[in-house]
Structures are given as structure tokens and as C-alpha cells.
PDB file of C-alpha atoms in Angstrom:
ATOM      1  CA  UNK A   1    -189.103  58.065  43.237  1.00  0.00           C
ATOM      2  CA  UNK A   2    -191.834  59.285  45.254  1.00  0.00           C
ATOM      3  CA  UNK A   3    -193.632  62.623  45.022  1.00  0.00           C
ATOM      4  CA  UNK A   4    -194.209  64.667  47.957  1.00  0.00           C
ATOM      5  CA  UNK A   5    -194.166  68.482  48.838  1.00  0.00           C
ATOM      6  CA  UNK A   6    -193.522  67.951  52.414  1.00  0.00           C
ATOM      7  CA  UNK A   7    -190.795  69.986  54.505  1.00  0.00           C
ATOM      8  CA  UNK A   8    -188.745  68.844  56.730  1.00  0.00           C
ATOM      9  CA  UNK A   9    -187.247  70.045  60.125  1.00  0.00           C
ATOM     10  CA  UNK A  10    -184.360  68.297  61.918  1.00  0.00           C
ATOM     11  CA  UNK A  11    -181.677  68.959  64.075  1.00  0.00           C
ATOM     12  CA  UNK A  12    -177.979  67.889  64.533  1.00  0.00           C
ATOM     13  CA  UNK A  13    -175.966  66.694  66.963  1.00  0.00           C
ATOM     14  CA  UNK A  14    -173.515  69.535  66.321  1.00  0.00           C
ATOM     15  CA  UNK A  15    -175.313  72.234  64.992  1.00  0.00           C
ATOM     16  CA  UNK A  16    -178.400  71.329  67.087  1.00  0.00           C
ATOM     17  CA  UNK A  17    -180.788  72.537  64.104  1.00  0.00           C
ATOM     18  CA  UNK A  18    -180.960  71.642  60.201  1.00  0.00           C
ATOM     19  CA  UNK A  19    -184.116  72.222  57.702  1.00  0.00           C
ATOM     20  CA  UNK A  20    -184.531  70.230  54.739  1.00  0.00           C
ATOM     21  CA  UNK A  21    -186.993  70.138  52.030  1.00  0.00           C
ATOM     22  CA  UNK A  22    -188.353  67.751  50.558  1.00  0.00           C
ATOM     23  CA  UNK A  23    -189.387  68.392  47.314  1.00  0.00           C
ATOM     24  CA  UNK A  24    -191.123  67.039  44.461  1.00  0.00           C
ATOM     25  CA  UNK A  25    -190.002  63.672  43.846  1.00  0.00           C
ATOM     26  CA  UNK A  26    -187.895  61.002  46.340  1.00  0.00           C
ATOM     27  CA  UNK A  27    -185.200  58.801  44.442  1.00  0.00           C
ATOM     28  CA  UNK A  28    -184.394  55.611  46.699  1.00  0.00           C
ATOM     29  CA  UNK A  29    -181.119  56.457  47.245  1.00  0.00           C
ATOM     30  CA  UNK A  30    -179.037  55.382  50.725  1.00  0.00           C
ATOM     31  CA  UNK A  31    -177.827  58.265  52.613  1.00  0.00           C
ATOM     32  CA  UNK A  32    -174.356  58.151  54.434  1.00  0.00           C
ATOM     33  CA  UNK A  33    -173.607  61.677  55.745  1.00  0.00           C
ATOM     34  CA  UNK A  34    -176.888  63.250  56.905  1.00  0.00           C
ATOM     35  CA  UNK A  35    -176.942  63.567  60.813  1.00  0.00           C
ATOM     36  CA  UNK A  36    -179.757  61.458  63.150  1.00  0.00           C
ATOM     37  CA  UNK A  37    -181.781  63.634  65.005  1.00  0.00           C
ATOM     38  CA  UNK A  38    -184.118  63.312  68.016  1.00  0.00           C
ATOM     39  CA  UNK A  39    -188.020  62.233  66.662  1.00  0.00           C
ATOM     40  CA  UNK A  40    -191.224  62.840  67.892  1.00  0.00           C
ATOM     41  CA  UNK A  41    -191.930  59.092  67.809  1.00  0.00           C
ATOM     42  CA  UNK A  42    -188.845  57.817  69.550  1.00  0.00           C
ATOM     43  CA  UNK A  43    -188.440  54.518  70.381  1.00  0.00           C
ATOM     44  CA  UNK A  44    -188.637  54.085  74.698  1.00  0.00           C
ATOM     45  CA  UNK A  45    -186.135  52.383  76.199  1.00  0.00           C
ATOM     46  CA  UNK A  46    -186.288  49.866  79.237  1.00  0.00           C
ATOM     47  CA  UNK A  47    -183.061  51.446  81.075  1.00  0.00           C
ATOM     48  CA  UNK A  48    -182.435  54.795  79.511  1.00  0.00           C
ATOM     49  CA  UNK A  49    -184.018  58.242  79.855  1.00  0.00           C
ATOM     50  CA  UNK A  50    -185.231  60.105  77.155  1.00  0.00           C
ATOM     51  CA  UNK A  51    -182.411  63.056  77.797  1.00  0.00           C
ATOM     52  CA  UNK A  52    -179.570  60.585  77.736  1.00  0.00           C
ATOM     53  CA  UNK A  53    -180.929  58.913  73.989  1.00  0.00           C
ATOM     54  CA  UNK A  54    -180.543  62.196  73.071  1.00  0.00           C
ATOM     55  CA  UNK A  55    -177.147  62.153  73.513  1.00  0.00           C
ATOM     56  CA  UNK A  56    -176.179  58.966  72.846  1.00  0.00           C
ATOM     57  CA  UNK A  57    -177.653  57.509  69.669  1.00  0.00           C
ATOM     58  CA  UNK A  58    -178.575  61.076  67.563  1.00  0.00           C
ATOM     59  CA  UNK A  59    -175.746  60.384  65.135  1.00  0.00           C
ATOM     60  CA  UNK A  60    -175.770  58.710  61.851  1.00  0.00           C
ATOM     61  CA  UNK A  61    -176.606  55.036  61.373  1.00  0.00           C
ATOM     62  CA  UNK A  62    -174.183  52.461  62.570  1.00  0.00           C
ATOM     63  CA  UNK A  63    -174.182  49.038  60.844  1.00  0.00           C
ATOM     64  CA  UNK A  64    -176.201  46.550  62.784  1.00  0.00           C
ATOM     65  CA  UNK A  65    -174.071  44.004  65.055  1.00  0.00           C
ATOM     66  CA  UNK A  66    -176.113  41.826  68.021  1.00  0.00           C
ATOM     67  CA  UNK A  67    -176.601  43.175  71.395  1.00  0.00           C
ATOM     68  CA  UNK A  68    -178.550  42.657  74.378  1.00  0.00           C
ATOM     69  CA  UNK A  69    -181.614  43.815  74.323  1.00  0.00           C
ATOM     70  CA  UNK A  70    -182.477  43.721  70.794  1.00  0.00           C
ATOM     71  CA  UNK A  71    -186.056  42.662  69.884  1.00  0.00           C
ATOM     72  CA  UNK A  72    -186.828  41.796  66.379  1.00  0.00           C
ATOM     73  CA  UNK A  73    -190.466  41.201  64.279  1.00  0.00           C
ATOM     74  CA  UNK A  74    -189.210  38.062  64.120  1.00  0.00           C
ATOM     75  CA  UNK A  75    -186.480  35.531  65.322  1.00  0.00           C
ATOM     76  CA  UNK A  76    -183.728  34.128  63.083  1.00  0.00           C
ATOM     77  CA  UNK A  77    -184.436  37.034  60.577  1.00  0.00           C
ATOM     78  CA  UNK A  78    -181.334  37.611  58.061  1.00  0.00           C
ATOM     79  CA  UNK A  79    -179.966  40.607  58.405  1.00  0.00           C
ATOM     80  CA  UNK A  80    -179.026  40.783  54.898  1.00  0.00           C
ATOM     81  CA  UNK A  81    -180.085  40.623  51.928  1.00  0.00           C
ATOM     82  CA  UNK A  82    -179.978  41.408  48.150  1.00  0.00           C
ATOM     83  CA  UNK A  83    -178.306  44.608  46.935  1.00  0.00           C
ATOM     84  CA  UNK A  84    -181.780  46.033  45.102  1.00  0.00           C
ATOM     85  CA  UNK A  85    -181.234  47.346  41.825  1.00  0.00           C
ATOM     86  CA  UNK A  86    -181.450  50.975  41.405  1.00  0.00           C
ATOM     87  CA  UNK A  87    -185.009  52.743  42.021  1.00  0.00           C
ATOM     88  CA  UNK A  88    -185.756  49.636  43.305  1.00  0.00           C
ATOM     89  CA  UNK A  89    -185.896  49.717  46.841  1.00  0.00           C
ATOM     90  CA  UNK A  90    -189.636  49.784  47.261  1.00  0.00           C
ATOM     91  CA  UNK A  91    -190.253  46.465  45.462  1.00  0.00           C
ATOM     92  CA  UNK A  92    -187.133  44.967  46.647  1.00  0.00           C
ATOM     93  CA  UNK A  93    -188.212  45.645  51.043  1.00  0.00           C
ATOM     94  CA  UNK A  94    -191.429  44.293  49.697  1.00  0.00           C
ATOM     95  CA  UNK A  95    -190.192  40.983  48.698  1.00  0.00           C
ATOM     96  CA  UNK A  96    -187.602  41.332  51.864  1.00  0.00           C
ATOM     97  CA  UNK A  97    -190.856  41.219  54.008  1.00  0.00           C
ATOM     98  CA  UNK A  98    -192.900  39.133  51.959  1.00  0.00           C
ATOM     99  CA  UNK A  99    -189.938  36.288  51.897  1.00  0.00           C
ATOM    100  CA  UNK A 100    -188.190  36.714  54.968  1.00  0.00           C
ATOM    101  CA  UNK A 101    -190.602  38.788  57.577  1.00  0.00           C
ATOM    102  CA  UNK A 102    -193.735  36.753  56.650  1.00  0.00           C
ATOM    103  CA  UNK A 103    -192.971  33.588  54.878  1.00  0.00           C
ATOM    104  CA  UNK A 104    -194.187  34.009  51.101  1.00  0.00           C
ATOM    105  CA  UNK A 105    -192.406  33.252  47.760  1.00  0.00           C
ATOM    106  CA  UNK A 106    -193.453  36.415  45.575  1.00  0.00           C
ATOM    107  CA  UNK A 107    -190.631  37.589  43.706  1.00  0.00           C
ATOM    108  CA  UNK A 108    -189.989  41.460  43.318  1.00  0.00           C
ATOM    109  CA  UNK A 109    -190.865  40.714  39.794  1.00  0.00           C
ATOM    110  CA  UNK A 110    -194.318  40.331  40.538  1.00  0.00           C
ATOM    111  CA  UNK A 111    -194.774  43.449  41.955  1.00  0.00           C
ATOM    112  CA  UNK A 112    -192.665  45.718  39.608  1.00  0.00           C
ATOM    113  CA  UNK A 113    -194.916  44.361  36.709  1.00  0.00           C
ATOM    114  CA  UNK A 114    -198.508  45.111  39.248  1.00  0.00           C
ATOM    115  CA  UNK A 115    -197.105  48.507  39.938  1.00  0.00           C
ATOM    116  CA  UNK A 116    -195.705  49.321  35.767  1.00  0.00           C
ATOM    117  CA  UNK A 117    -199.401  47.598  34.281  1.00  0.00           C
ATOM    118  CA  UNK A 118    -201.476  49.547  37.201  1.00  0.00           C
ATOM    119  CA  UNK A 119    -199.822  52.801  37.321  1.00  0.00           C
ATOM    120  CA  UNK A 120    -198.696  53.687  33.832  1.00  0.00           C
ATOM    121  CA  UNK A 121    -195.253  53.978  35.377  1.00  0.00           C
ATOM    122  CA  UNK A 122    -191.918  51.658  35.362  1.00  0.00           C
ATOM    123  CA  UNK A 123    -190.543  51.911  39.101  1.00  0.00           C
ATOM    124  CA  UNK A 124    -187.258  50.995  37.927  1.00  0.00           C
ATOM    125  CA  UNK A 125    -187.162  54.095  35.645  1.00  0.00           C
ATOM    126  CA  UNK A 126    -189.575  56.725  37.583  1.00  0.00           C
ATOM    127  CA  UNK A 127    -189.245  55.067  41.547  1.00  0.00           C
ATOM    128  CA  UNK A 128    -192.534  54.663  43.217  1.00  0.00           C
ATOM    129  CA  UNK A 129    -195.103  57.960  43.867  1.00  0.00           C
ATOM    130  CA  UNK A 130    -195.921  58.858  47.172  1.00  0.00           C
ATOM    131  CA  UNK A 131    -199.446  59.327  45.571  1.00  0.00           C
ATOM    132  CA  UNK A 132    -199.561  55.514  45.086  1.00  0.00           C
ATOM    133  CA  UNK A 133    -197.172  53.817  47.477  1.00  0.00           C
ATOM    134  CA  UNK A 134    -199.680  53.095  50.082  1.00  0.00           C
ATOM    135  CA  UNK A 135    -202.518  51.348  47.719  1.00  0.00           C
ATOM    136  CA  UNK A 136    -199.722  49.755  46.333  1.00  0.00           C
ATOM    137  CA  UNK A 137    -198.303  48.163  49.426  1.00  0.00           C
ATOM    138  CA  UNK A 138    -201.688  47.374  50.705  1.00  0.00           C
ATOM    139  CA  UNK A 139    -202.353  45.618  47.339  1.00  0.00           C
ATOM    140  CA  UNK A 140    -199.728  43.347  48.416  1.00  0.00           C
ATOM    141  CA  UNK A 141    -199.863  43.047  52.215  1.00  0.00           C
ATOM    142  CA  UNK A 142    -202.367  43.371  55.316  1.00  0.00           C
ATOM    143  CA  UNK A 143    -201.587  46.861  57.037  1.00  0.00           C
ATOM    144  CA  UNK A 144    -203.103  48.657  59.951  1.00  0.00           C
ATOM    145  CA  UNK A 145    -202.789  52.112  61.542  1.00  0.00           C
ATOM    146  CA  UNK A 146    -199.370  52.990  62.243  1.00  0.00           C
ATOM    147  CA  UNK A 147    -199.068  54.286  66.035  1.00  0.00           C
ATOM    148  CA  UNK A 148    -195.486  54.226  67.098  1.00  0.00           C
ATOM    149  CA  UNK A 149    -192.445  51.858  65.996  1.00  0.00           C
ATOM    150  CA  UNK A 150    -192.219  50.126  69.769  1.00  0.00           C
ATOM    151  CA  UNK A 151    -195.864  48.987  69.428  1.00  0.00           C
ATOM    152  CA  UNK A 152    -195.862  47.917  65.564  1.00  0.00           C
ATOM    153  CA  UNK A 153    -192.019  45.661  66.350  1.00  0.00           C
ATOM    154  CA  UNK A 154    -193.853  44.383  69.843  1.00  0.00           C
ATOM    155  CA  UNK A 155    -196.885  43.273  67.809  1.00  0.00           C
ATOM    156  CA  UNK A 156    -194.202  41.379  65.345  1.00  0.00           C
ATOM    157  CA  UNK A 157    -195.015  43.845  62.611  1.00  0.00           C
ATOM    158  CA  UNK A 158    -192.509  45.672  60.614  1.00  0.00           C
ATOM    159  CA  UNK A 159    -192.711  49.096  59.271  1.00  0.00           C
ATOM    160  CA  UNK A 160    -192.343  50.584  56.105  1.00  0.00           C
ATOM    161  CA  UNK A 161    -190.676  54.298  55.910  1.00  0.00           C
ATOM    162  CA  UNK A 162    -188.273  56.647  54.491  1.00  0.00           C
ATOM    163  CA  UNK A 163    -184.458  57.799  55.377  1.00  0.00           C
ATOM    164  CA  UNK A 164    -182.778  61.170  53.641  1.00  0.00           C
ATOM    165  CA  UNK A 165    -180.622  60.427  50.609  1.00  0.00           C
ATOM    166  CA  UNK A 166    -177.391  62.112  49.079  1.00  0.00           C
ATOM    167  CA  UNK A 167    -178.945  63.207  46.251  1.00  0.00           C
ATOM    168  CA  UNK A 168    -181.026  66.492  45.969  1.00  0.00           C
ATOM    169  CA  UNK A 169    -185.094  66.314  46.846  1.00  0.00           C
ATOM    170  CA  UNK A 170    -184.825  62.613  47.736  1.00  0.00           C
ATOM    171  CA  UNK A 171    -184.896  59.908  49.728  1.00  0.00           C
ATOM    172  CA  UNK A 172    -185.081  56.087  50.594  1.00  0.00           C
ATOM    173  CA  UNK A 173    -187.272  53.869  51.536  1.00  0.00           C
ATOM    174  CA  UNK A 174    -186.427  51.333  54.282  1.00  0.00           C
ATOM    175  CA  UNK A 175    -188.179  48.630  56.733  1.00  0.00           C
ATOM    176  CA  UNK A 176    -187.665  49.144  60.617  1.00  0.00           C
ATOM    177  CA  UNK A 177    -187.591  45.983  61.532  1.00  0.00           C
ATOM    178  CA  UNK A 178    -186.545  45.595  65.614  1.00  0.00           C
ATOM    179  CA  UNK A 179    -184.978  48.336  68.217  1.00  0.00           C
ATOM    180  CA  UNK A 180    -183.035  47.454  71.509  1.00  0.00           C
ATOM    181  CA  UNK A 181    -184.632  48.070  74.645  1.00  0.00           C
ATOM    182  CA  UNK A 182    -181.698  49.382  76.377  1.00  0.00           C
ATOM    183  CA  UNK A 183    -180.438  51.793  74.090  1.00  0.00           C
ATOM    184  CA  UNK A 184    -183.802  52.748  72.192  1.00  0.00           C
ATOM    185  CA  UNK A 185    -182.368  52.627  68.897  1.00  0.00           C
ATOM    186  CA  UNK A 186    -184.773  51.598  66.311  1.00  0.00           C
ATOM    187  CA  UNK A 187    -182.777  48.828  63.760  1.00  0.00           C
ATOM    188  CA  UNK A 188    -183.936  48.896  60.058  1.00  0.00           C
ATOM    189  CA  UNK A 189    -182.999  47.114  56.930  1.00  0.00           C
ATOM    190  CA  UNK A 190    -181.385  49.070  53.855  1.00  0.00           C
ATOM    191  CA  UNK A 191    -181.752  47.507  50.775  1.00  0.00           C
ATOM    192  CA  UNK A 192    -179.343  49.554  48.826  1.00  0.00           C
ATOM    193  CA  UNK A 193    -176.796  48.733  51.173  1.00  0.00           C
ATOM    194  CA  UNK A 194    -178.145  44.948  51.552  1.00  0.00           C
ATOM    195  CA  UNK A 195    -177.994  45.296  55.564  1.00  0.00           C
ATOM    196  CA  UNK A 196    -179.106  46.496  58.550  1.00  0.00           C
ATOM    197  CA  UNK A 197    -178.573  49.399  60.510  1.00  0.00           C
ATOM    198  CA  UNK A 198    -179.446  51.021  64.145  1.00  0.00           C
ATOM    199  CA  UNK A 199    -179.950  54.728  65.031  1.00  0.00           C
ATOM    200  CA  UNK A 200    -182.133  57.029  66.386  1.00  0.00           C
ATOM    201  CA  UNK A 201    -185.756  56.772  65.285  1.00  0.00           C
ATOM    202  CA  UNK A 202    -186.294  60.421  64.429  1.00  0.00           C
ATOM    203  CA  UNK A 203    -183.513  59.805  61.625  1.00  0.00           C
ATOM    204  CA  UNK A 204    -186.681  58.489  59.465  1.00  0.00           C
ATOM    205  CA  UNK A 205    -188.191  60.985  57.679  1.00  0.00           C
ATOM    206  CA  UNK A 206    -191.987  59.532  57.742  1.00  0.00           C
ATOM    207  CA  UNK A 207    -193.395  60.576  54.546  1.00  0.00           C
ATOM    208  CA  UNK A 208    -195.250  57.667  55.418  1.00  0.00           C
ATOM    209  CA  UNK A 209    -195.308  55.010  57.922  1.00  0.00           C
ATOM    210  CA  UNK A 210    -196.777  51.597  56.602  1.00  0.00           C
ATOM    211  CA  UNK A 211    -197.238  48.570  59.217  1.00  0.00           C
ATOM    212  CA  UNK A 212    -197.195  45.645  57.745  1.00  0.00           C
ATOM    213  CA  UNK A 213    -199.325  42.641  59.392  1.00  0.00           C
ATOM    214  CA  UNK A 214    -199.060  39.811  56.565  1.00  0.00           C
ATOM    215  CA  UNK A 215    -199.476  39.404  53.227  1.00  0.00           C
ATOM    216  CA  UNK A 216    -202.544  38.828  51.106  1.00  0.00           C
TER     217      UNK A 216
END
């Protein structure tokens, strides 16, 4: 879970304009029916315009398959991984990044006991606070200012955000990981669903954006 009182304003490719609220607490659950919509931070394309993104890629996430174009934090990088275990998707990307993105051997373990011992809380039970998931993340791994998503994946440095859930006053936290340069869809990595998908970069909801440069 994370805690947040921030509101959110999106629109759909049918309706053209939904509002969503995000409430006190985020559960790290997947989402499969909420609608992409256009962001303020999306992703620029080599060979497309900005009007025709709009139209093409503002729908809900597709699961990943290789295409030209796509450019990744890192080469070779699976794009799967473990199922995470419920409420667990925080500590699960982390070891995703810290294993696969960067290199290191520290199992998720490690950091659900840091996080239970530090905050008084067990993430498997409660989900990660908003209030803590930055000093938590940094505890782990070097981060710097997050700009845009192009930059961050050009500099070989993933990101750390949040997609909408199903369930009410929640959402789930993913790592955008690439985007393809024709198209300008960002590609992330969903730990619930143990996979990557593409779509639109204003699909993620940015309760926080956390670039990860390497681990401590």
C-alpha cells in the first residue's frame, strides 16, 4: 500500500475525459481495464508526431513483444520475471532492478525485513507508504532527479512509478524500463503479471517517479 491524497485527472480514448481519485492508501494491484491516456511527460518519438501518439498508443497496455526501435536500460534484459507475492510489488521491482537492471544478488528478503524492522510496518501485510517509499528506495539504490522517462532510459536508468489498479483507492507500482523510438510507447515491467508491457506514458499515474542509477 502506499498513502497518498493525490487526485487524479485522465482522459479516455472514448470518452475523451475520466477523473479518478486517489485516495488514502495504494494496494499493488495490476490493472487490466483502465484506459491509457495522453501524459504530460510523453515519451518523443523519432518518426511520429505528437497528434498521431495520441491516437495510436492511448489505449490500455499491450503485452511487450520486440520491435524496431525499441531501446532498453540495458541489453539482454529478461523480460520476465517472478510473479511477486501479493503487496509485494515494491520489494519484488527492487530486487528485479537490483538483479537484473544492475547486476547485484540482494534478495527481496533483504529488503522486506529493512523496510518491516525500520518502519514498524510488514509490506506484505500493509504495502509500502508513499510517506516512506522514496527513503526506502534510496536506502537501497543511487537515484537522481527524475526529468522525463526518454532521458532517464537514454542515460541506462530505469524508473520507478505507479499504474491504476482494479481495486478501489489503489494502485501499482511498476519499473519503466525502455520505450520505442518510433512509436513513443514507454515499455515497463509488471511484477504482478511477471512481464512486460508497452503503452502510452501518461498511463502512469506518477505518485512518484524514482530513477534509479545503481545500487549502494
Amino acid at each position: 500500500m502506499v498513502a497518498t491524497s493525490a487526485r487524479i485527472e485522465r482522459r479516455n480514448h472514448l470518452e475523451r475525459k475520466m477523473y479518478m481519485k486517489i485516495k488514502h492508501l495504494l494496494f499493488f494491484i495490476p490493472v487490466t481495464f483502465l484506459v491509457a491516456c495522453e501524459g504530460t511527460d510523453l515519451i518523443e518519438p523519432d518518426n511520429v508526431s505528437k497528434e498521431q501518439i495520441s491516437t495510436q498508443i492511448i489505449y490500455n497496455p499491450t503485452k511487450y513483444s520486440k520491435q524496431k526501435g525499441d531501446v532498453f536500460v540495458k541489453s539482454s534484459l529478461p523480460t520476465t520475471m517472478a510473479k511477486q507475492i501479493p503487496n509485494a510489488c515494491v520489494t519484488s521491482i527492487m530486487e528485479y532492478a537490483n538483479n537484473k537492471v544492475f547486476g547485484g544478488t540482494v534478495n527481496e528478503g533483504a529488503y522486506i525485513l529493512y523496510y518491516t524492522q525500520t518502519y514498524n510496518s510488514n509490506p506484505l501485510i500493509d504495502g509500502v507508504s508513499l510517506d516512506y517509499i522514496e527513503p526506502f528506495v534510496t536506502h537501497f539504490f543511487k537515484t537522481q532527479t527524475f526529468t522525463n522517462y526518454k532521458s532517464a532510459i537514454d542515460a541506462k536508468h530505469p524508473v520507478m512509478t505507479d499504474v491504476n489498479s482494479q481495486i478501489e483507492s489503489s494502485a501499482h507500482n511498476v519499473l519503466c524500463v525502455g520505450y520505442n523510438s518510433n512509436t513513443g510507447a514507454a515499455i515497463y515491467m509488471d511484477p504482478e503479471l511477471a512481464c512486460m508491457y508497452s503503452v502510452n506514458a501518461g498511463y502512469f499515474l506518477q505518485d512518484y517517479n524514482i530513477v534509479l542509477t545503481g545500487i549502494k
